[in-house]
JSON list of C-alpha atoms in Angstrom, two decimals:
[
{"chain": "A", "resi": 1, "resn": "UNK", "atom": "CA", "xyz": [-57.77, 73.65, -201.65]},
{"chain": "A", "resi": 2, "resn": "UNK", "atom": "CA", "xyz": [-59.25, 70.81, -199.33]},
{"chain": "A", "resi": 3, "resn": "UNK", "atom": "CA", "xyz": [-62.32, 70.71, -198.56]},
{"chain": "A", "resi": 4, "resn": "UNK", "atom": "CA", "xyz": [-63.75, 71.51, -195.03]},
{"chain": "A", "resi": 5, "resn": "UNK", "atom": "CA", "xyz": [-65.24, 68.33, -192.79]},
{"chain": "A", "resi": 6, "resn": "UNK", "atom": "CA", "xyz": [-67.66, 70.10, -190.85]},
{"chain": "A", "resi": 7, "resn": "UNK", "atom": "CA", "xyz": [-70.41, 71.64, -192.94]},
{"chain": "A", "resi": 8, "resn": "UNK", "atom": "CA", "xyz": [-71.34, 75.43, -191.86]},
{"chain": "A", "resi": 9, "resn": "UNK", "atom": "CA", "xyz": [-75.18, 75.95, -192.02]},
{"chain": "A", "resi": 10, "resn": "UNK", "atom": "CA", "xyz": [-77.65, 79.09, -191.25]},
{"chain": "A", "resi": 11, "resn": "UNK", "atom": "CA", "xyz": [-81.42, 79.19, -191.17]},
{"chain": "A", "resi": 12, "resn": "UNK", "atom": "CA", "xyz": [-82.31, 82.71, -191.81]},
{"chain": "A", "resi": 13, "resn": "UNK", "atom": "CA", "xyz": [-86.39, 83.19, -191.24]},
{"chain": "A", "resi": 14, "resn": "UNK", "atom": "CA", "xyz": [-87.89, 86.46, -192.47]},
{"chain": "A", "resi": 15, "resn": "UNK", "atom": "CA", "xyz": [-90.59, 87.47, -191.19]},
{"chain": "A", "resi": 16, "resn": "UNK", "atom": "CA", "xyz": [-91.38, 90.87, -189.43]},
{"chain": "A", "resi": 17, "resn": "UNK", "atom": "CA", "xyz": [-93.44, 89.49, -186.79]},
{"chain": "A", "resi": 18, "resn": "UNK", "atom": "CA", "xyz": [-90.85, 86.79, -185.68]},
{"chain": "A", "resi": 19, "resn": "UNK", "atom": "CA", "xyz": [-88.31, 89.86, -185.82]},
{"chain": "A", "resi": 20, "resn": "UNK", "atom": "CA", "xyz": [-90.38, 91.61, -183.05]},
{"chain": "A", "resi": 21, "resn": "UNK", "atom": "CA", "xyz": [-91.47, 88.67, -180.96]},
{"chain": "A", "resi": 22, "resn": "UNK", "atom": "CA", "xyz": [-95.05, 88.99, -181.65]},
{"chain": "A", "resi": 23, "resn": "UNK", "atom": "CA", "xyz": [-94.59, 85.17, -183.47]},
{"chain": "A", "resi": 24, "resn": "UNK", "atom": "CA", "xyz": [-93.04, 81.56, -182.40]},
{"chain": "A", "resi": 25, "resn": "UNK", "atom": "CA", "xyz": [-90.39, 80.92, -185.49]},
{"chain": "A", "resi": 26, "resn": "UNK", "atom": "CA", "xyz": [-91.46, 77.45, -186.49]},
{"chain": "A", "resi": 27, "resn": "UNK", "atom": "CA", "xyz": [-89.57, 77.39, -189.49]},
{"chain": "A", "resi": 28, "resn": "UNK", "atom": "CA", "xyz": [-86.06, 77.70, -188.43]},
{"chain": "A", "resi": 29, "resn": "UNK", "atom": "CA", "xyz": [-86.93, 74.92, -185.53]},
{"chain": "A", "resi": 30, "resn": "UNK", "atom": "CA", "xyz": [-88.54, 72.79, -188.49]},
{"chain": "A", "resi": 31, "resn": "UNK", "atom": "CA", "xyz": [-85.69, 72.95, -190.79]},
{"chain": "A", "resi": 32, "resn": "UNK", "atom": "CA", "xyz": [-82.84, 72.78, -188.26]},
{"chain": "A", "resi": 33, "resn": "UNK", "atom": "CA", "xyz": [-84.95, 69.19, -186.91]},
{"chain": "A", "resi": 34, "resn": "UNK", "atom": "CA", "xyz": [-85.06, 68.44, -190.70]},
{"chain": "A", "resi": 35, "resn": "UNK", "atom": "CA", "xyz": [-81.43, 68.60, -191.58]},
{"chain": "A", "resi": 36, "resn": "UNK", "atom": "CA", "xyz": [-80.15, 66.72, -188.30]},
{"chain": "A", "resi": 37, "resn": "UNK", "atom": "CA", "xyz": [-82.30, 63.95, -188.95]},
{"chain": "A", "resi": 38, "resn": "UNK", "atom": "CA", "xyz": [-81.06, 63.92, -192.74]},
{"chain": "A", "resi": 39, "resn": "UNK", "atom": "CA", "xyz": [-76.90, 65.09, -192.72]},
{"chain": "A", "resi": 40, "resn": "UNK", "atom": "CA", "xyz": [-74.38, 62.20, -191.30]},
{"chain": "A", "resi": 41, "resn": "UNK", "atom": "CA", "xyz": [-71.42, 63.94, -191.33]},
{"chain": "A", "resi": 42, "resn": "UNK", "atom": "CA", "xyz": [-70.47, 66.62, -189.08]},
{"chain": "A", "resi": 43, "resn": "UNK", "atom": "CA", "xyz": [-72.46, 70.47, -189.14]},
{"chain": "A", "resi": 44, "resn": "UNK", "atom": "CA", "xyz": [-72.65, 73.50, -187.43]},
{"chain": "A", "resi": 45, "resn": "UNK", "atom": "CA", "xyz": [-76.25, 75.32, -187.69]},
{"chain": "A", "resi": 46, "resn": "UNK", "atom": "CA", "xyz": [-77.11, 78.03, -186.47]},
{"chain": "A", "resi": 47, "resn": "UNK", "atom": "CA", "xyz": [-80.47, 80.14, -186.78]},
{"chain": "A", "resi": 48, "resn": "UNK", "atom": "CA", "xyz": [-81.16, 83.75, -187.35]},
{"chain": "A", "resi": 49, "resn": "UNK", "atom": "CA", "xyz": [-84.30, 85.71, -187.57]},
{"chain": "A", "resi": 50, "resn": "UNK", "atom": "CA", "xyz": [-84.88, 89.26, -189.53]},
{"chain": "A", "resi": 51, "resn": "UNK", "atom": "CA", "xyz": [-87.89, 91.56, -190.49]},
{"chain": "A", "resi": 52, "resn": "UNK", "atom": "CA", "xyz": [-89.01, 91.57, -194.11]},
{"chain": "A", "resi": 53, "resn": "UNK", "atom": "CA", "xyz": [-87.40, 94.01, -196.64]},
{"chain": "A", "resi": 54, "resn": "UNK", "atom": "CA", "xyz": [-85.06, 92.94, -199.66]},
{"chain": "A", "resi": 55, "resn": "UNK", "atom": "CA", "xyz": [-82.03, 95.18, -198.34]},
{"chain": "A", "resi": 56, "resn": "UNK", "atom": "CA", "xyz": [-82.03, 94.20, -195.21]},
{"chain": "A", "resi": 57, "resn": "UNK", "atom": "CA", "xyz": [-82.06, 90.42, -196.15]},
{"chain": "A", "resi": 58, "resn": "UNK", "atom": "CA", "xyz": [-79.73, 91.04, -198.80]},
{"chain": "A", "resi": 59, "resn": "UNK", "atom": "CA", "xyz": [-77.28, 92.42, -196.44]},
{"chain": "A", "resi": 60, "resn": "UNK", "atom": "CA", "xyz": [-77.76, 89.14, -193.96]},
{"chain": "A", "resi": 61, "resn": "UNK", "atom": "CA", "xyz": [-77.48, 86.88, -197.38]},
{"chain": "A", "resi": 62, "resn": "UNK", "atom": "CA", "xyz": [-74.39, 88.71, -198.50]},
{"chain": "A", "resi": 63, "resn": "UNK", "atom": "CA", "xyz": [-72.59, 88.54, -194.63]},
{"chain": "A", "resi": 64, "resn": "UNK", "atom": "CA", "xyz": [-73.30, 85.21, -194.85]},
{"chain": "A", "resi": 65, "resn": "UNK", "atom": "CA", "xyz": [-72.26, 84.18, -198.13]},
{"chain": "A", "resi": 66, "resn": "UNK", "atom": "CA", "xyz": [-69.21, 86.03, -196.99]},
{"chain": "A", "resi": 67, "resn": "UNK", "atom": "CA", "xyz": [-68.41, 84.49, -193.90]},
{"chain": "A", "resi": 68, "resn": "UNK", "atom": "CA", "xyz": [-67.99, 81.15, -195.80]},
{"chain": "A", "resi": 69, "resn": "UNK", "atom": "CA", "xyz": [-71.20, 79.80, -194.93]},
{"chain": "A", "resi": 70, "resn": "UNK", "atom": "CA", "xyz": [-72.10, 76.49, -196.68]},
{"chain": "A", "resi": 71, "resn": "UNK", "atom": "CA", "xyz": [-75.63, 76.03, -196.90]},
{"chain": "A", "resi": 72, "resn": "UNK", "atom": "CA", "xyz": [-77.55, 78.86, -196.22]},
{"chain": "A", "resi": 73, "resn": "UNK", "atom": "CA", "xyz": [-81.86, 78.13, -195.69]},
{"chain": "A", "resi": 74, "resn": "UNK", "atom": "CA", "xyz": [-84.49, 80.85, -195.96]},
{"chain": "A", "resi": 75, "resn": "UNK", "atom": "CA", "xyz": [-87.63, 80.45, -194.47]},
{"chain": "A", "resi": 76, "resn": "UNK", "atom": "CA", "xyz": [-90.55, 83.16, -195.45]},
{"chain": "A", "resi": 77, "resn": "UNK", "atom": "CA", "xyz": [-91.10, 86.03, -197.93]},
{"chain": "A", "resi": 78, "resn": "UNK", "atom": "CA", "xyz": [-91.39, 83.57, -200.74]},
{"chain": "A", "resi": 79, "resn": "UNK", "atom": "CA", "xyz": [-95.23, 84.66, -200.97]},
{"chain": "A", "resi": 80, "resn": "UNK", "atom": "CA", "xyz": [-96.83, 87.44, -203.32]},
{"chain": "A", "resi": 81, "resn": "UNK", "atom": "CA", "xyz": [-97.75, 89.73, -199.86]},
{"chain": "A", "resi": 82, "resn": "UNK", "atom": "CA", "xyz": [-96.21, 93.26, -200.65]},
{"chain": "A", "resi": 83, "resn": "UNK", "atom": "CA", "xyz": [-93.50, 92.77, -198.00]},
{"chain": "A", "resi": 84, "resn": "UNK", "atom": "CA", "xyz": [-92.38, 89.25, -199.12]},
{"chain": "A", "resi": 85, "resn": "UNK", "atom": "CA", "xyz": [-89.04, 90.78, -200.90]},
{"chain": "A", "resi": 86, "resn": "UNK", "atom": "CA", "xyz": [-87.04, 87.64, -200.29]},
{"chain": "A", "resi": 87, "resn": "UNK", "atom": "CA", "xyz": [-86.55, 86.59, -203.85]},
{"chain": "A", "resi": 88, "resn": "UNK", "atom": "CA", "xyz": [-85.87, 89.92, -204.79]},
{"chain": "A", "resi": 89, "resn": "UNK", "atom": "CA", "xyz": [-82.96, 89.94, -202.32]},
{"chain": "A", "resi": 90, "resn": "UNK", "atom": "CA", "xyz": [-81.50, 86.47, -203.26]},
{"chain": "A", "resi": 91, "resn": "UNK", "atom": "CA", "xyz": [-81.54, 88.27, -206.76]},
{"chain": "A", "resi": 92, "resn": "UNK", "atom": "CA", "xyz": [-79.84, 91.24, -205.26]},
{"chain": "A", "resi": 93, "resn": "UNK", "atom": "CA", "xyz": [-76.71, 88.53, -203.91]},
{"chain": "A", "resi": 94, "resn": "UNK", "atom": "CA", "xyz": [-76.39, 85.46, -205.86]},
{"chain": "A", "resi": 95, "resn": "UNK", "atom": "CA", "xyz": [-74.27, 84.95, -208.58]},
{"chain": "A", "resi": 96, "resn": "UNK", "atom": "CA", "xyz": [-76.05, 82.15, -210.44]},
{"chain": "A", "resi": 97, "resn": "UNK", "atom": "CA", "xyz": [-79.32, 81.26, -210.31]},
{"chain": "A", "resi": 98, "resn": "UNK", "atom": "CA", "xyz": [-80.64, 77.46, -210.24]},
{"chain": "A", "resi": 99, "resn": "UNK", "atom": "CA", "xyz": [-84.23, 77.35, -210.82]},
{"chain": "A", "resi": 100, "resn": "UNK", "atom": "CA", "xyz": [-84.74, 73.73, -210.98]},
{"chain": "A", "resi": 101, "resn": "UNK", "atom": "CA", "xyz": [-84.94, 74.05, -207.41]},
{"chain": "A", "resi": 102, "resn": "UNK", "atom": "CA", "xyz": [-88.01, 76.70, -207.36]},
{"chain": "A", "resi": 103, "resn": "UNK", "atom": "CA", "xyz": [-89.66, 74.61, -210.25]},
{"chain": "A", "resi": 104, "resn": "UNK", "atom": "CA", "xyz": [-89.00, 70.96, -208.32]},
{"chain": "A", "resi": 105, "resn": "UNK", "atom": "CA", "xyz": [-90.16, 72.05, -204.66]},
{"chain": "A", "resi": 106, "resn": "UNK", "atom": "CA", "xyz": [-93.05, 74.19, -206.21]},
{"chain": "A", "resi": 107, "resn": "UNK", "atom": "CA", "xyz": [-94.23, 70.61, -208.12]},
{"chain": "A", "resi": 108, "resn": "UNK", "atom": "CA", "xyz": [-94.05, 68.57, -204.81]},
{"chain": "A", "resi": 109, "resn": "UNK", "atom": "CA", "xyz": [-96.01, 71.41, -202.65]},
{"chain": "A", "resi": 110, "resn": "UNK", "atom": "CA", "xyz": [-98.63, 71.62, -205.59]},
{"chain": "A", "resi": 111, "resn": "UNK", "atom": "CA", "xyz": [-99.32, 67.89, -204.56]},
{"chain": "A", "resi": 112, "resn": "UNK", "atom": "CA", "xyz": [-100.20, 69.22, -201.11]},
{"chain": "A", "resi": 113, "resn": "UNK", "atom": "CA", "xyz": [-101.84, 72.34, -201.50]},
{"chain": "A", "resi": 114, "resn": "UNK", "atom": "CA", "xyz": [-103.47, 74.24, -204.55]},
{"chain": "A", "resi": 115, "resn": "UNK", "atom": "CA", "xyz": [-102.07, 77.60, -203.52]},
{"chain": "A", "resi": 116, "resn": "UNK", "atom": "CA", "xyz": [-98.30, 76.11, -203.40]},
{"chain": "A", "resi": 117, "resn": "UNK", "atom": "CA", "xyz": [-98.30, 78.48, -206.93]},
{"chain": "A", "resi": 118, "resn": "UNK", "atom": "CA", "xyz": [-98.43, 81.10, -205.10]},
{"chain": "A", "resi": 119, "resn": "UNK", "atom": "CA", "xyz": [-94.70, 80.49, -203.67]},
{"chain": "A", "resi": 120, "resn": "UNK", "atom": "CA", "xyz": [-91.52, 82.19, -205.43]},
{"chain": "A", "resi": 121, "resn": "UNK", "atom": "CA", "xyz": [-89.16, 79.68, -204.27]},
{"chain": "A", "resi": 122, "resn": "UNK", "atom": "CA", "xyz": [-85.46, 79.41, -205.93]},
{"chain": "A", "resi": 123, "resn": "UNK", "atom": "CA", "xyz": [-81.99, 79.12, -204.93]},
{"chain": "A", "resi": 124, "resn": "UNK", "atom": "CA", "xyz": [-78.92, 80.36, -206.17]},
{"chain": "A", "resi": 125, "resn": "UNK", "atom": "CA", "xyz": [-75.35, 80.50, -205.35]},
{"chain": "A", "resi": 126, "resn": "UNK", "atom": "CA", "xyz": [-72.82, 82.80, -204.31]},
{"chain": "A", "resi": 127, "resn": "UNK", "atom": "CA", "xyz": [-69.09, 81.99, -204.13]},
{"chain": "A", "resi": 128, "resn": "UNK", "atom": "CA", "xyz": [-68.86, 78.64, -201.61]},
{"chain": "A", "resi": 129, "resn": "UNK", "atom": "CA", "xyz": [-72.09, 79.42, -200.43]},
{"chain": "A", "resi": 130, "resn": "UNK", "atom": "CA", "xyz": [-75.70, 77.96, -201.69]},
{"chain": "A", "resi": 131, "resn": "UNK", "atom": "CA", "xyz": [-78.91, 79.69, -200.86]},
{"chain": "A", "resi": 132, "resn": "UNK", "atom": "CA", "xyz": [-82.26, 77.55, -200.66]},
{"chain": "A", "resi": 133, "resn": "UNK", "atom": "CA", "xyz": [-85.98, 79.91, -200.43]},
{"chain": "A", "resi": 134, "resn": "UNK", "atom": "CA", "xyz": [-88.24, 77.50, -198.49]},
{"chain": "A", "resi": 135, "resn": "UNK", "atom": "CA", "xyz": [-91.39, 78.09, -197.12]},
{"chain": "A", "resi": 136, "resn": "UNK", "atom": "CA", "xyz": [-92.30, 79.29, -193.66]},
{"chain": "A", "resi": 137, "resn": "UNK", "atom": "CA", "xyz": [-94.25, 76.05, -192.26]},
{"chain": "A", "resi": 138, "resn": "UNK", "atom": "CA", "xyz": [-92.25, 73.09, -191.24]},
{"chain": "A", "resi": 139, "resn": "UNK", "atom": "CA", "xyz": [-94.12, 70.45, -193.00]},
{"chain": "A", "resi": 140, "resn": "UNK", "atom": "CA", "xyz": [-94.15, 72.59, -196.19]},
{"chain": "A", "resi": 141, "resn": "UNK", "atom": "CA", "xyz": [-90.29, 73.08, -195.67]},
{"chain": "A", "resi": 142, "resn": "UNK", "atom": "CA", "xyz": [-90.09, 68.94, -195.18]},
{"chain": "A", "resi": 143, "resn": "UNK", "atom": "CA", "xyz": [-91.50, 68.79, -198.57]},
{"chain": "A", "resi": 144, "resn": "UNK", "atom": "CA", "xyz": [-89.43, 70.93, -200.30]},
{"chain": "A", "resi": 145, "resn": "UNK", "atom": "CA", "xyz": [-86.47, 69.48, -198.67]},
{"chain": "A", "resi": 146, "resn": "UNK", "atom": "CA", "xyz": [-87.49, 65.81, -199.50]},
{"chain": "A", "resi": 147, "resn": "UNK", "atom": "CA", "xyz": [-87.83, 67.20, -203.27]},
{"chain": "A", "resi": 148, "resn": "UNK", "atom": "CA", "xyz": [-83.97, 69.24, -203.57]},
{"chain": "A", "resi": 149, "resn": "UNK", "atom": "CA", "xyz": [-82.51, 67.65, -201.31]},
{"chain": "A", "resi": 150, "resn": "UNK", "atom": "CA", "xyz": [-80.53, 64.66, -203.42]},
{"chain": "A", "resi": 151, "resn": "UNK", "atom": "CA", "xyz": [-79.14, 67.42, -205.69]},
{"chain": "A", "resi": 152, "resn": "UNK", "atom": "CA", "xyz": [-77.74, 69.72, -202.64]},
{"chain": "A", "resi": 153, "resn": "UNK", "atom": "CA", "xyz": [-74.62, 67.76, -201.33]},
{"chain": "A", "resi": 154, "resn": "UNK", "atom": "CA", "xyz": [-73.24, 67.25, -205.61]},
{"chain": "A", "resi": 155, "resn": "UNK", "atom": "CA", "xyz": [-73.76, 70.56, -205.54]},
{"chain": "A", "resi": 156, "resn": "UNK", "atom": "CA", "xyz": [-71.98, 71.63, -202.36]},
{"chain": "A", "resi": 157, "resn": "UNK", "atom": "CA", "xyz": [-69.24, 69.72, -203.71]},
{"chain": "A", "resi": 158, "resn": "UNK", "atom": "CA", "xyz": [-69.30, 71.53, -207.35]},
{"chain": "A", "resi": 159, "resn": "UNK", "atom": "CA", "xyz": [-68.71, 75.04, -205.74]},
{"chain": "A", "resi": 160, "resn": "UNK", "atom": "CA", "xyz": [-66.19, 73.93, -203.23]},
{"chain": "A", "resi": 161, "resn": "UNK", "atom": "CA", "xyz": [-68.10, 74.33, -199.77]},
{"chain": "A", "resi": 162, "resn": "UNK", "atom": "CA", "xyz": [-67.61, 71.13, -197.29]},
{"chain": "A", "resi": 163, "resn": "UNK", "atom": "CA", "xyz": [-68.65, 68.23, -197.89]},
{"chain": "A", "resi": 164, "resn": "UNK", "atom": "CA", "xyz": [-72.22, 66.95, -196.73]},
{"chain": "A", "resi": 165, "resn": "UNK", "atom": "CA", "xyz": [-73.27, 63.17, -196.63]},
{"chain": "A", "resi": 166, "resn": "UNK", "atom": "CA", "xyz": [-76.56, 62.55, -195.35]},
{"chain": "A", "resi": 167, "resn": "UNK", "atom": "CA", "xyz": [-78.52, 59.31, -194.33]},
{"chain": "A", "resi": 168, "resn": "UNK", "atom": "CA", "xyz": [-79.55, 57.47, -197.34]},
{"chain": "A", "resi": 169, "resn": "UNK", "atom": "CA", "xyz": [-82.66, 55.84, -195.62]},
{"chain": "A", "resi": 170, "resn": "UNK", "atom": "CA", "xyz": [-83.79, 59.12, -195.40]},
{"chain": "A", "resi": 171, "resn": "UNK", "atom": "CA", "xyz": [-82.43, 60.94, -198.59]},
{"chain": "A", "resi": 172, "resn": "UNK", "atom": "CA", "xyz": [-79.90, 59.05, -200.83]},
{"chain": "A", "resi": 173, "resn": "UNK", "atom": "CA", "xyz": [-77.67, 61.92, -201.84]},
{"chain": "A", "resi": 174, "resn": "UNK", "atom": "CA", "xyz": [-76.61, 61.47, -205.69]},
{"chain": "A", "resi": 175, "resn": "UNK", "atom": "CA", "xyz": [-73.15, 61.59, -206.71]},
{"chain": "A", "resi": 176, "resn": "UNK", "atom": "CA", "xyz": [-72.03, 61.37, -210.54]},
{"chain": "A", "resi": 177, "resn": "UNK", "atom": "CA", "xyz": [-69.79, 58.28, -210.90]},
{"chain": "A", "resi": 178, "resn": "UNK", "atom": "CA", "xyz": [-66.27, 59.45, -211.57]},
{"chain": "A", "resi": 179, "resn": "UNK", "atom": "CA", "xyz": [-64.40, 57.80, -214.22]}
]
């Protein structure tokens, strides 16, 4: 199987106020300006917004995951609020969990802000695709990205989705040597 050149990307934000309009999505804006600044090689992203609720954003993560999607970012319901379900979902869909993720972007966000604790970030995978909890606010979701984001293209390439090389002044994606 060859692997795809252009790399196919959604932002999914949760959040039930964004849903109805009632609330500017930052995050989606904030991560999509974060990832074309740091990817080289070719993308597609694209951004969706749903309401809280672990079936209903384990249904979206599933879709996705099922459409082929590479790379798939989630933005809100990481907190402890009653309706923040969203690791509960991921749980629902992926196949494999990789909490080094959750443990690495919770120790750079703890530099930042005491209540960074608080935040049940993870990621898992599904199939080709790789799922990525982030925060809601873009300059918490630039800090989790600067933490993960070496790992994410070695790890793109280890379950077969396409390729992703990104701009090592920014973040020097790490490759094992083969041989």
């Amino acid at each position: 199987m060859t692997q795809r050149t252009t790399a196919r990307i959604v932002i999914v934000t949760v959040s039930d106020r964004a849903a109805r309009g009632e609330y500017e999505d930052k995050g989606g804006p904030g991560a999509e300006d974060w990832l074309r600044a740091t990817i080289t090689s070719p993308i597609q992203i694209r951004r969706v917004i749903i309401p809280d609720g672990r079936q209903g954003v384990a249904e979206t993560l599933r879709a996705l995951a099922e459409d082929g999607t590479d790379l798939i970012l989630v933005t809100g319901g990481t907190g402890p609020a009653p309706r923040d379900e969203t690791p509960e979902a991921l749980a629902d869909v992926m196949e494999k969990e990789l909490p080094g993720f959750g443990e690495e972007m919770r120790r750079a966000s703890l530099a930042e802000v005491p209540t960074a604790i608080l935040s049940r970030q993870t990621a898992g995978i599904r199939d080709a695709s790789l799922f990525i909890l982030l925060p809601g606010k873009p300059a918490a979701i630039a800090t989790c990205l600067n933490a993960v984001f070496a790992a994410v293209p070695y790890c793109l390439d280890l379950i077969g989705a396409a390729r992703v090389e990104t701009d090592p002044a920014r973040i020097a994606a790490f490759r094992p040597k083969s041989g």
